[in-house]
PDB file of C-alpha atoms in Angstrom:
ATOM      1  CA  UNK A   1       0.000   0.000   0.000  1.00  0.00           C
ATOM      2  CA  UNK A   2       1.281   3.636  -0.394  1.00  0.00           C
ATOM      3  CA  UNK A   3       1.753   6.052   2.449  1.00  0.00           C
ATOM      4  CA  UNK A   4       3.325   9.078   2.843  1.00  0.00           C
ATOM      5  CA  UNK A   5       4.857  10.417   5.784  1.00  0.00           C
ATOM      6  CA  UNK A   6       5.193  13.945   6.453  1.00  0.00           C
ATOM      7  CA  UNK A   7       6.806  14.442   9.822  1.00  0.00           C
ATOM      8  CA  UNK A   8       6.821  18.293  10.690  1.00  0.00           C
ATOM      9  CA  UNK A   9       3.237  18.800  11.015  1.00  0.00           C
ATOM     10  CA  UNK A  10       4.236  22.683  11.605  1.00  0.00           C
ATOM     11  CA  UNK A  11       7.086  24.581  10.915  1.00  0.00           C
ATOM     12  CA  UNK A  12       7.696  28.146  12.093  1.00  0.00           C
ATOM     13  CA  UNK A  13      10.085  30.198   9.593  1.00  0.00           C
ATOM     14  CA  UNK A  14      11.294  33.822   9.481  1.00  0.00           C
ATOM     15  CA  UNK A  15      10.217  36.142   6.833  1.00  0.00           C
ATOM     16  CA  UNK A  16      13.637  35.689   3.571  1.00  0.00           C
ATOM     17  CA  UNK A  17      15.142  32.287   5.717  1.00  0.00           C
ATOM     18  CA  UNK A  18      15.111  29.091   4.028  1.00  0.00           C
ATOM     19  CA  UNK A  19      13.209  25.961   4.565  1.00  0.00           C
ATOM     20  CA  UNK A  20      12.916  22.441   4.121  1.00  0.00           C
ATOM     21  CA  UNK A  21       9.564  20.379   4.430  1.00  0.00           C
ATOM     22  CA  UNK A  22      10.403  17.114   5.185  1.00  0.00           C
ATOM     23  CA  UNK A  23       7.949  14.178   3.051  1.00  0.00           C
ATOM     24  CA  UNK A  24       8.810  10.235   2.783  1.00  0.00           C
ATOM     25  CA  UNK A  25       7.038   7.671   0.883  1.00  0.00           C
ATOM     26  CA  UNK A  26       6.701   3.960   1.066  1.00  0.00           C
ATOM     27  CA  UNK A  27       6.087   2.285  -2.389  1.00  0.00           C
ATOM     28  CA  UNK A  28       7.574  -0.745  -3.878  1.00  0.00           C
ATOM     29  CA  UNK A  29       7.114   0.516  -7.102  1.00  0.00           C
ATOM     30  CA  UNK A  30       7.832   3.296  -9.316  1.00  0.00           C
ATOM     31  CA  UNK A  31       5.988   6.459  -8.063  1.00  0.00           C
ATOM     32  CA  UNK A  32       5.152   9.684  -9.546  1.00  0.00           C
ATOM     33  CA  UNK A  33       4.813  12.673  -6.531  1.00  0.00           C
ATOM     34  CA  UNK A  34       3.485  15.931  -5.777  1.00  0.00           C
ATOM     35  CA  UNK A  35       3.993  18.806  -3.844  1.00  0.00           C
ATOM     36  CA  UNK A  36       0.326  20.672  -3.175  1.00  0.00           C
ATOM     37  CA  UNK A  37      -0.537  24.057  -1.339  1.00  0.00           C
ATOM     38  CA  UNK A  38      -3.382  25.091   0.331  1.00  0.00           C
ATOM     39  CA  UNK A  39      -3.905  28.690   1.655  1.00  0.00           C
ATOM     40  CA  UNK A  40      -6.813  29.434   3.991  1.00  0.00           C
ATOM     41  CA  UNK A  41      -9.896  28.725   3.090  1.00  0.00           C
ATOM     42  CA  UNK A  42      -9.143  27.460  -0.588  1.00  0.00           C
ATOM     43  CA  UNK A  43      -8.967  24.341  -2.212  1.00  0.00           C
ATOM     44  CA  UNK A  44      -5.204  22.644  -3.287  1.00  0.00           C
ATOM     45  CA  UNK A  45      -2.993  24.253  -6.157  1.00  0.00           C
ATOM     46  CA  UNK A  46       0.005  22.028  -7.538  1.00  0.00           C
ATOM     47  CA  UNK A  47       3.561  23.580  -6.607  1.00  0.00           C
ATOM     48  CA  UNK A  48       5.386  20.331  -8.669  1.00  0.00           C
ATOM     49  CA  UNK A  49       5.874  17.113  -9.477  1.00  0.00           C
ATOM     50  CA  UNK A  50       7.969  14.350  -9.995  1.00  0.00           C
ATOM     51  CA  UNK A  51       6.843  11.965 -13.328  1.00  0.00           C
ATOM     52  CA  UNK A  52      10.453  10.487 -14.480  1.00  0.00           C
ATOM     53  CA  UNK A  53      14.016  12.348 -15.553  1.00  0.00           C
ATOM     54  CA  UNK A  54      15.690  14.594 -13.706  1.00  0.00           C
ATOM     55  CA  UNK A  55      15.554  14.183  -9.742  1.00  0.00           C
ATOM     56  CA  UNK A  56      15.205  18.128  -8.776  1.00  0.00           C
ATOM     57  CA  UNK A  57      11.997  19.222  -9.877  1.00  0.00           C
ATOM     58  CA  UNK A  58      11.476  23.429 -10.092  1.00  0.00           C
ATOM     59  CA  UNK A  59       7.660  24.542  -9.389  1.00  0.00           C
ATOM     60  CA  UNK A  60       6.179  27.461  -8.774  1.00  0.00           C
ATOM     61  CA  UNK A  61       6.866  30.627  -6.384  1.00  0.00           C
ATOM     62  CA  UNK A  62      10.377  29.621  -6.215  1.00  0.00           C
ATOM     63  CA  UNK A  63      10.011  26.204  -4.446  1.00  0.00           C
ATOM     64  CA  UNK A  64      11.675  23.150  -5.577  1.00  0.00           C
ATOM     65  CA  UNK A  65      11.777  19.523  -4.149  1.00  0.00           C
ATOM     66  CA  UNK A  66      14.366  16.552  -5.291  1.00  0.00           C
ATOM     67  CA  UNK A  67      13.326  12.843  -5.581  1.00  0.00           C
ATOM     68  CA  UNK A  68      15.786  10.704  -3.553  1.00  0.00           C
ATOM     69  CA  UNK A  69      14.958   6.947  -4.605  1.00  0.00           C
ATOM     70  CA  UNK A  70      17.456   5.417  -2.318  1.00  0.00           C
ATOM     71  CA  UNK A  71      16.182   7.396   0.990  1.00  0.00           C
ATOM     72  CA  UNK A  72      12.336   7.445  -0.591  1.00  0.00           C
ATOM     73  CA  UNK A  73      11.899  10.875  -0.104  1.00  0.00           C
ATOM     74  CA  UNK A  74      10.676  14.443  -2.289  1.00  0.00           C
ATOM     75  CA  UNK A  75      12.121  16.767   0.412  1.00  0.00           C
ATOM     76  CA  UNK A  76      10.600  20.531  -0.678  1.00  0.00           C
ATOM     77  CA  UNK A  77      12.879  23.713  -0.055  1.00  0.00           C
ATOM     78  CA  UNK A  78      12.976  27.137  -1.065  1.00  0.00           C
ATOM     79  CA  UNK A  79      15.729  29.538  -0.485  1.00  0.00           C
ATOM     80  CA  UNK A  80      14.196  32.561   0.822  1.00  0.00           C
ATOM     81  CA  UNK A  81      10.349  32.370   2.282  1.00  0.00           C
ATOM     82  CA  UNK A  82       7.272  35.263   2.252  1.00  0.00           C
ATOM     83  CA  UNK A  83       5.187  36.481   4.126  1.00  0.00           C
ATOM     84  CA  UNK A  84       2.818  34.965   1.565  1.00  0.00           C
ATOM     85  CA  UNK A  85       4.050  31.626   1.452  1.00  0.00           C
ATOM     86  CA  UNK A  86       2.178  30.899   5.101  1.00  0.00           C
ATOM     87  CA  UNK A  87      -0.165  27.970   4.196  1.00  0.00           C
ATOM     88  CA  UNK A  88      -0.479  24.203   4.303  1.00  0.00           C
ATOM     89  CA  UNK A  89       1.512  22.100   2.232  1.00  0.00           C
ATOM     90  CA  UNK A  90       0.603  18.561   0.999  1.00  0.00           C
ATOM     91  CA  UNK A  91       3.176  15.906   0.175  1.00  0.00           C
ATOM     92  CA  UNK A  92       1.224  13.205  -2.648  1.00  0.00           C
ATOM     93  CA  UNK A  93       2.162  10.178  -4.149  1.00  0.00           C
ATOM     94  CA  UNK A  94       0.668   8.063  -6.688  1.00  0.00           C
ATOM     95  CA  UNK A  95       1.727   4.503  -8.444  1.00  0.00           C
ATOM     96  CA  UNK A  96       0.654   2.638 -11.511  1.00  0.00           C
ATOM     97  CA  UNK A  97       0.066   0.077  -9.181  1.00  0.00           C
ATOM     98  CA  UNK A  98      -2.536   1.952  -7.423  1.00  0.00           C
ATOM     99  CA  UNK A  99      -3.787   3.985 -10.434  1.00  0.00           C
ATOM    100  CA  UNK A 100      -1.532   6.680 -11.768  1.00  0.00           C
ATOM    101  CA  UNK A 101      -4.268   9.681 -10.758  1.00  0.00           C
ATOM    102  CA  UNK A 102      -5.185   8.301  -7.292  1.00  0.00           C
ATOM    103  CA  UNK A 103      -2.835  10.034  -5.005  1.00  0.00           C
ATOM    104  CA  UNK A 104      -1.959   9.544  -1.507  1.00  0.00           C
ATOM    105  CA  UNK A 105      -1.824  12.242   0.763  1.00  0.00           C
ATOM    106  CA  UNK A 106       0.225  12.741   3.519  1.00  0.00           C
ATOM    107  CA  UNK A 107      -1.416  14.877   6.598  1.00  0.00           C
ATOM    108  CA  UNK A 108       0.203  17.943   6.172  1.00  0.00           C
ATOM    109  CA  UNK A 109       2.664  20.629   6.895  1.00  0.00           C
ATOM    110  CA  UNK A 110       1.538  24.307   8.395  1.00  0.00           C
ATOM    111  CA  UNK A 111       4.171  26.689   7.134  1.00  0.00           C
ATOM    112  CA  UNK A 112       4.065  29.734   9.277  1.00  0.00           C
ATOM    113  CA  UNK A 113       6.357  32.770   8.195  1.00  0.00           C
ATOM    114  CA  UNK A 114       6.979  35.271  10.704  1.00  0.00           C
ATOM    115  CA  UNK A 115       7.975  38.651   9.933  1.00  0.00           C
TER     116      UNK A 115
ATOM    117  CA  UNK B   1     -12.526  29.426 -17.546  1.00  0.00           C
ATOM    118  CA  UNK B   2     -14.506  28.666 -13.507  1.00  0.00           C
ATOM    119  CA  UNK B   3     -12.216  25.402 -12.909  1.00  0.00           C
ATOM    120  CA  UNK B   4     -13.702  23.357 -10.318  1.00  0.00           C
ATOM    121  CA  UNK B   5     -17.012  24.499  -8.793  1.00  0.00           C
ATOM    122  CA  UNK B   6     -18.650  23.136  -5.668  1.00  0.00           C
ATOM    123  CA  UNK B   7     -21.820  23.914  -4.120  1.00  0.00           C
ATOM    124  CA  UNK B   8     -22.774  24.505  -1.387  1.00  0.00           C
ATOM    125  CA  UNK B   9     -19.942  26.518   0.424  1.00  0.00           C
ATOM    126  CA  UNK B  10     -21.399  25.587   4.049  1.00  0.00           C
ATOM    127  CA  UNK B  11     -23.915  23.004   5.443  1.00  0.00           C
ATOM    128  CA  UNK B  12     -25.288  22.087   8.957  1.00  0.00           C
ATOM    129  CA  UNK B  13     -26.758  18.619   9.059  1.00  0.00           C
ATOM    130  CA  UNK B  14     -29.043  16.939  11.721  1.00  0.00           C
ATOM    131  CA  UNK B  15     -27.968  12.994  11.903  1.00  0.00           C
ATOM    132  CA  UNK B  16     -29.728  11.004   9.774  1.00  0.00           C
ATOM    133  CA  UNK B  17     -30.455  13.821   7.106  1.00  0.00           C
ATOM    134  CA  UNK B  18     -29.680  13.550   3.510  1.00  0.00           C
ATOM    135  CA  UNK B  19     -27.569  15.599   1.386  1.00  0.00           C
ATOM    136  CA  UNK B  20     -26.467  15.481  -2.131  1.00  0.00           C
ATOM    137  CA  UNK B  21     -22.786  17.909  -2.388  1.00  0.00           C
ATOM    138  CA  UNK B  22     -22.689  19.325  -6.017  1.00  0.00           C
ATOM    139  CA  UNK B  23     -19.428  19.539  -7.759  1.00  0.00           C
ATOM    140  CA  UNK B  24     -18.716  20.331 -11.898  1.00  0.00           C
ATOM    141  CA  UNK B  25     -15.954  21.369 -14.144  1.00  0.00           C
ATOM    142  CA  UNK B  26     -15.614  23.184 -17.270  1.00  0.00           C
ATOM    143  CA  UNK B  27     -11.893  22.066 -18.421  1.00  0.00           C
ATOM    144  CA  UNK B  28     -13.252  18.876 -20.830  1.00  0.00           C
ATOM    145  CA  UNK B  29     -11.680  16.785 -17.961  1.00  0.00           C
ATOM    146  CA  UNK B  30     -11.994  12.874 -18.011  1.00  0.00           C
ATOM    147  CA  UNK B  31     -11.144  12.470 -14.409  1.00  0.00           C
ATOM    148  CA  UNK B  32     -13.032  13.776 -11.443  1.00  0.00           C
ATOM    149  CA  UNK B  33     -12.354  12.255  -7.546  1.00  0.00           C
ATOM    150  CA  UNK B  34     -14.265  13.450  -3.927  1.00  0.00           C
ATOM    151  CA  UNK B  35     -11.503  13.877  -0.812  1.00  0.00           C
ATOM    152  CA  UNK B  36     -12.704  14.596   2.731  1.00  0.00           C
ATOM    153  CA  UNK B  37      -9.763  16.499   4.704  1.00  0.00           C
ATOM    154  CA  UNK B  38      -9.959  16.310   8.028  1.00  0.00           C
ATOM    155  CA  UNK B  39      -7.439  17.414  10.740  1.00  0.00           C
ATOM    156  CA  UNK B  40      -4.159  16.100  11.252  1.00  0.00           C
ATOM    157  CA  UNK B  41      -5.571  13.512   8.939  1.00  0.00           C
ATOM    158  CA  UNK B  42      -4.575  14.938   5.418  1.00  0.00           C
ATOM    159  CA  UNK B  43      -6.797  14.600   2.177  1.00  0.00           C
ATOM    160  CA  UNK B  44      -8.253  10.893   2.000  1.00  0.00           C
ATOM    161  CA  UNK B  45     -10.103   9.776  -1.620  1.00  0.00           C
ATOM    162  CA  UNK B  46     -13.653   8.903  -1.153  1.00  0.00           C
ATOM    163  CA  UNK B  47     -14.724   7.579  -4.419  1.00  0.00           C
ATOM    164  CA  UNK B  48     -13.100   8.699  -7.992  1.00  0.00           C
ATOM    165  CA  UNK B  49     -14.945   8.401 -11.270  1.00  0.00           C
ATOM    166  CA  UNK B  50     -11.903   7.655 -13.914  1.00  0.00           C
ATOM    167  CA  UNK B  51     -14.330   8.358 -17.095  1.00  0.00           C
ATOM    168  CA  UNK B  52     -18.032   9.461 -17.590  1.00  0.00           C
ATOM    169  CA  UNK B  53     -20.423   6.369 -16.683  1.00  0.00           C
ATOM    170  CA  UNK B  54     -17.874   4.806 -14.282  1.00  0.00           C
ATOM    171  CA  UNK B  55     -17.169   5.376 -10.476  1.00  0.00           C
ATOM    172  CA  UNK B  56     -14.807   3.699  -8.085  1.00  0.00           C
ATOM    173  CA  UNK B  57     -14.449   3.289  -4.625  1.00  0.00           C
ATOM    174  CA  UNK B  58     -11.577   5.227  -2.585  1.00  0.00           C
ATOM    175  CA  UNK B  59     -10.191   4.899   0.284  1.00  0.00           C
ATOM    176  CA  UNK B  60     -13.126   5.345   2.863  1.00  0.00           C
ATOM    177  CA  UNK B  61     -16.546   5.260   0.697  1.00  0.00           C
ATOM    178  CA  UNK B  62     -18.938   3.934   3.646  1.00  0.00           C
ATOM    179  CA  UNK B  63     -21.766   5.923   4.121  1.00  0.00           C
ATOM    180  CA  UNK B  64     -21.409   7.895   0.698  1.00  0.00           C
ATOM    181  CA  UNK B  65     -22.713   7.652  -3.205  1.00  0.00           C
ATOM    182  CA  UNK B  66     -21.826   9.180  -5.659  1.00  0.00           C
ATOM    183  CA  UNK B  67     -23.004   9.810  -9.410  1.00  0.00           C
ATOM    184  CA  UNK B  68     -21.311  10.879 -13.049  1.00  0.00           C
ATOM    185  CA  UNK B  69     -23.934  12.911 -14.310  1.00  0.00           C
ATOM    186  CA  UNK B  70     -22.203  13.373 -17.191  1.00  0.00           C
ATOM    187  CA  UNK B  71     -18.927  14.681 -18.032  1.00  0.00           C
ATOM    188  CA  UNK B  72     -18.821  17.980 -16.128  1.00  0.00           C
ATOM    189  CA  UNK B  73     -20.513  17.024 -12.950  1.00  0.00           C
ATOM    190  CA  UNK B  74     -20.152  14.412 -10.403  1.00  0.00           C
ATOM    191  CA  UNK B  75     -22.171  14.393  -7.109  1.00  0.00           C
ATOM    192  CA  UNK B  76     -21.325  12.825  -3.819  1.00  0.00           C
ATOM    193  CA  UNK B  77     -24.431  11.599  -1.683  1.00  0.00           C
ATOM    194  CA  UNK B  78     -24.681  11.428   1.714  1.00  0.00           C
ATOM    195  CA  UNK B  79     -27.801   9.061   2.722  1.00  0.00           C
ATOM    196  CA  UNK B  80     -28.012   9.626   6.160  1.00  0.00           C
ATOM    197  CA  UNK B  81     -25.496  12.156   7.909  1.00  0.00           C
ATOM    198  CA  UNK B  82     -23.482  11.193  10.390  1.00  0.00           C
ATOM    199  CA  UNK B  83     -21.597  13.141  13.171  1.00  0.00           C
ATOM    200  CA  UNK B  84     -18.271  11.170  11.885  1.00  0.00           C
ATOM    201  CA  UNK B  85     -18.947  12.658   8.541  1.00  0.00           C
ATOM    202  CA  UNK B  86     -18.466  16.495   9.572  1.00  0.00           C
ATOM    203  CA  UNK B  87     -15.270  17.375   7.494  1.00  0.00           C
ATOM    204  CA  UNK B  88     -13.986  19.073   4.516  1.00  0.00           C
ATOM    205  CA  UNK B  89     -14.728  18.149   1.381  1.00  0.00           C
ATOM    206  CA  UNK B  90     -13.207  18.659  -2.054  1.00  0.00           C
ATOM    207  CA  UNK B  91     -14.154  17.992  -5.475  1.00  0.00           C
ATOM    208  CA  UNK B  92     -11.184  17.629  -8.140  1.00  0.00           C
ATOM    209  CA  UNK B  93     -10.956  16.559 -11.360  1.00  0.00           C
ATOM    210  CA  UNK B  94      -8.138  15.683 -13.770  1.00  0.00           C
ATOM    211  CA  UNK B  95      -7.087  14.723 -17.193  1.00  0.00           C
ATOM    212  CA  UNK B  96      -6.909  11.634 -17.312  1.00  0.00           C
ATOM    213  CA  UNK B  97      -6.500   8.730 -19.733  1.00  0.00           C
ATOM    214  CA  UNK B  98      -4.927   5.561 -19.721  1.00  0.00           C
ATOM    215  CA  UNK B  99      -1.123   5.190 -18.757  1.00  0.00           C
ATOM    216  CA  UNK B 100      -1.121   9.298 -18.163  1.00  0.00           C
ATOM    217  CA  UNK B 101      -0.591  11.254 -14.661  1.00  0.00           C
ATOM    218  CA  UNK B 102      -2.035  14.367 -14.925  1.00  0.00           C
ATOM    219  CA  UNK B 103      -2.191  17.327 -12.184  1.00  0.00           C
ATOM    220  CA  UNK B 104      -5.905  17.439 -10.129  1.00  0.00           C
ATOM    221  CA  UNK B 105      -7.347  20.280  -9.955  1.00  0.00           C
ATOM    222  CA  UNK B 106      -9.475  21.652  -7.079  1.00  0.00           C
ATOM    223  CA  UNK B 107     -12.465  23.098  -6.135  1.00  0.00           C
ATOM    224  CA  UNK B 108     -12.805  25.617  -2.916  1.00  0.00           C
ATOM    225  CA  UNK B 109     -14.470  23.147  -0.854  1.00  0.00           C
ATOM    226  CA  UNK B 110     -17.711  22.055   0.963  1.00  0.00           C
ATOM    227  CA  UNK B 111     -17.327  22.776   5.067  1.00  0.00           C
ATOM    228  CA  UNK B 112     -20.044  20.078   6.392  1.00  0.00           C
ATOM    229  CA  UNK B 113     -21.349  19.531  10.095  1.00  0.00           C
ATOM    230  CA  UNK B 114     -23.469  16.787  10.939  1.00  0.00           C
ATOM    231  CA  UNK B 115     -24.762  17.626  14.881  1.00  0.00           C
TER     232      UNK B 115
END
């Protein structure tokens, strides 16, 4: 079965520091993964994803995330976080085992930037 | 172009009551899926409909229903409400297409309480 683990349920930034949100997945097969954001009181919007090719995936509003197959992880960074950036942030994987569009969600991670 | 619509916004439920939660899109998409989010608990698929006259069962379908109208709307059903039922939920809909992973998109969300 798929699962995704995302282990900071918050993280507390400063306004232009970096960050890291931390997501692992379990899959025995090849998996295709997502990085999702919600802001309050909206639905999801895709920040990236990982289909095949090149391990460090660039989405949008500066944020990036690399696929590690060997430590089954899609760690998400950016260099240099906004005030508008605060939101919740959804690690998601998916498998042709399971279906290639049912994804797996992990529970979340509140980003908070302070100012 | 709307995206993914959902109606209604808010509902307040008295156990046992019925409710049908409306969701359509305008983007010609194959693919459309219902997710309850609920806290600490992440986005969990409730049933998915992969083309228009065919729906699956997600990861926790008890006590739901849901119909593929046609190919812009799918409805989720609730036959008789239940407190553990009071959640988020989200309408999405993709691409899809056989072999292909595409990006869900999302509506804004039905906030349900069942008292």
């Amino acid at each position: 079965a798929q699962s995704v683990t995302q282990l900071d349920s918050q993280v507390p930034v400063f306004e232009e520091a970096p960050v890291e949100l931390r997501c692992n997945y379990s899959s025995s097969v090849s998996v295709y993964l997502f990085w999702y954001v919600q802001y309050p009181n909206q639905g999801l919007q895709l920040l990236l994803k990982y289909l095949s090719g090149s391990t460090l995936v660039k989405g949008i509003n500066g944020f990036e995330a690399e696929f590690n197959k060997s430590q089954t992880s899609f760690h998400l960074r950016k260099p240099s976080v906004h005030i508008s950036d605060t939101a919740e942030y959804f690690c998601a994987v998916s498998s042709s085992l399971t279906g290639a569009n049912n994804l797996f969600f992990g529970t979340g991670t509140r980003l908070t930037v302070i100012p | 172009n709307a995206g993914v619509t959902q109606t209604p916004k808010f509902q307040v439920l008295k156990t046992g009551q019925s409710m049908t939660l409306q969701c359509a899109q305008d983007m010609n998409h194959n693919s459309m899926y219902w997710y309850r989010q609920d806290p600490g608990m992440g986005l969990r698929l409730i049933y998915y409909s992969a083309s228009e006259g065919t729906t699956d069962k997600g990861e926790v379908p008890n006590g739901y229903n849901v119909s593929r109208l046609n190919k812009r709307e799918f409805s989720l059903r609730l036959e008789s409400a239940a407190p553990s039922q009071t959640s988020v939920y989200f309408c999405a809909s993709s691409e899809g297409g056989r072999g292909r992973i595409n990006e869900q998109f999302f509506g804004p969300g039905t906030r349900l309480t069942v008292l």
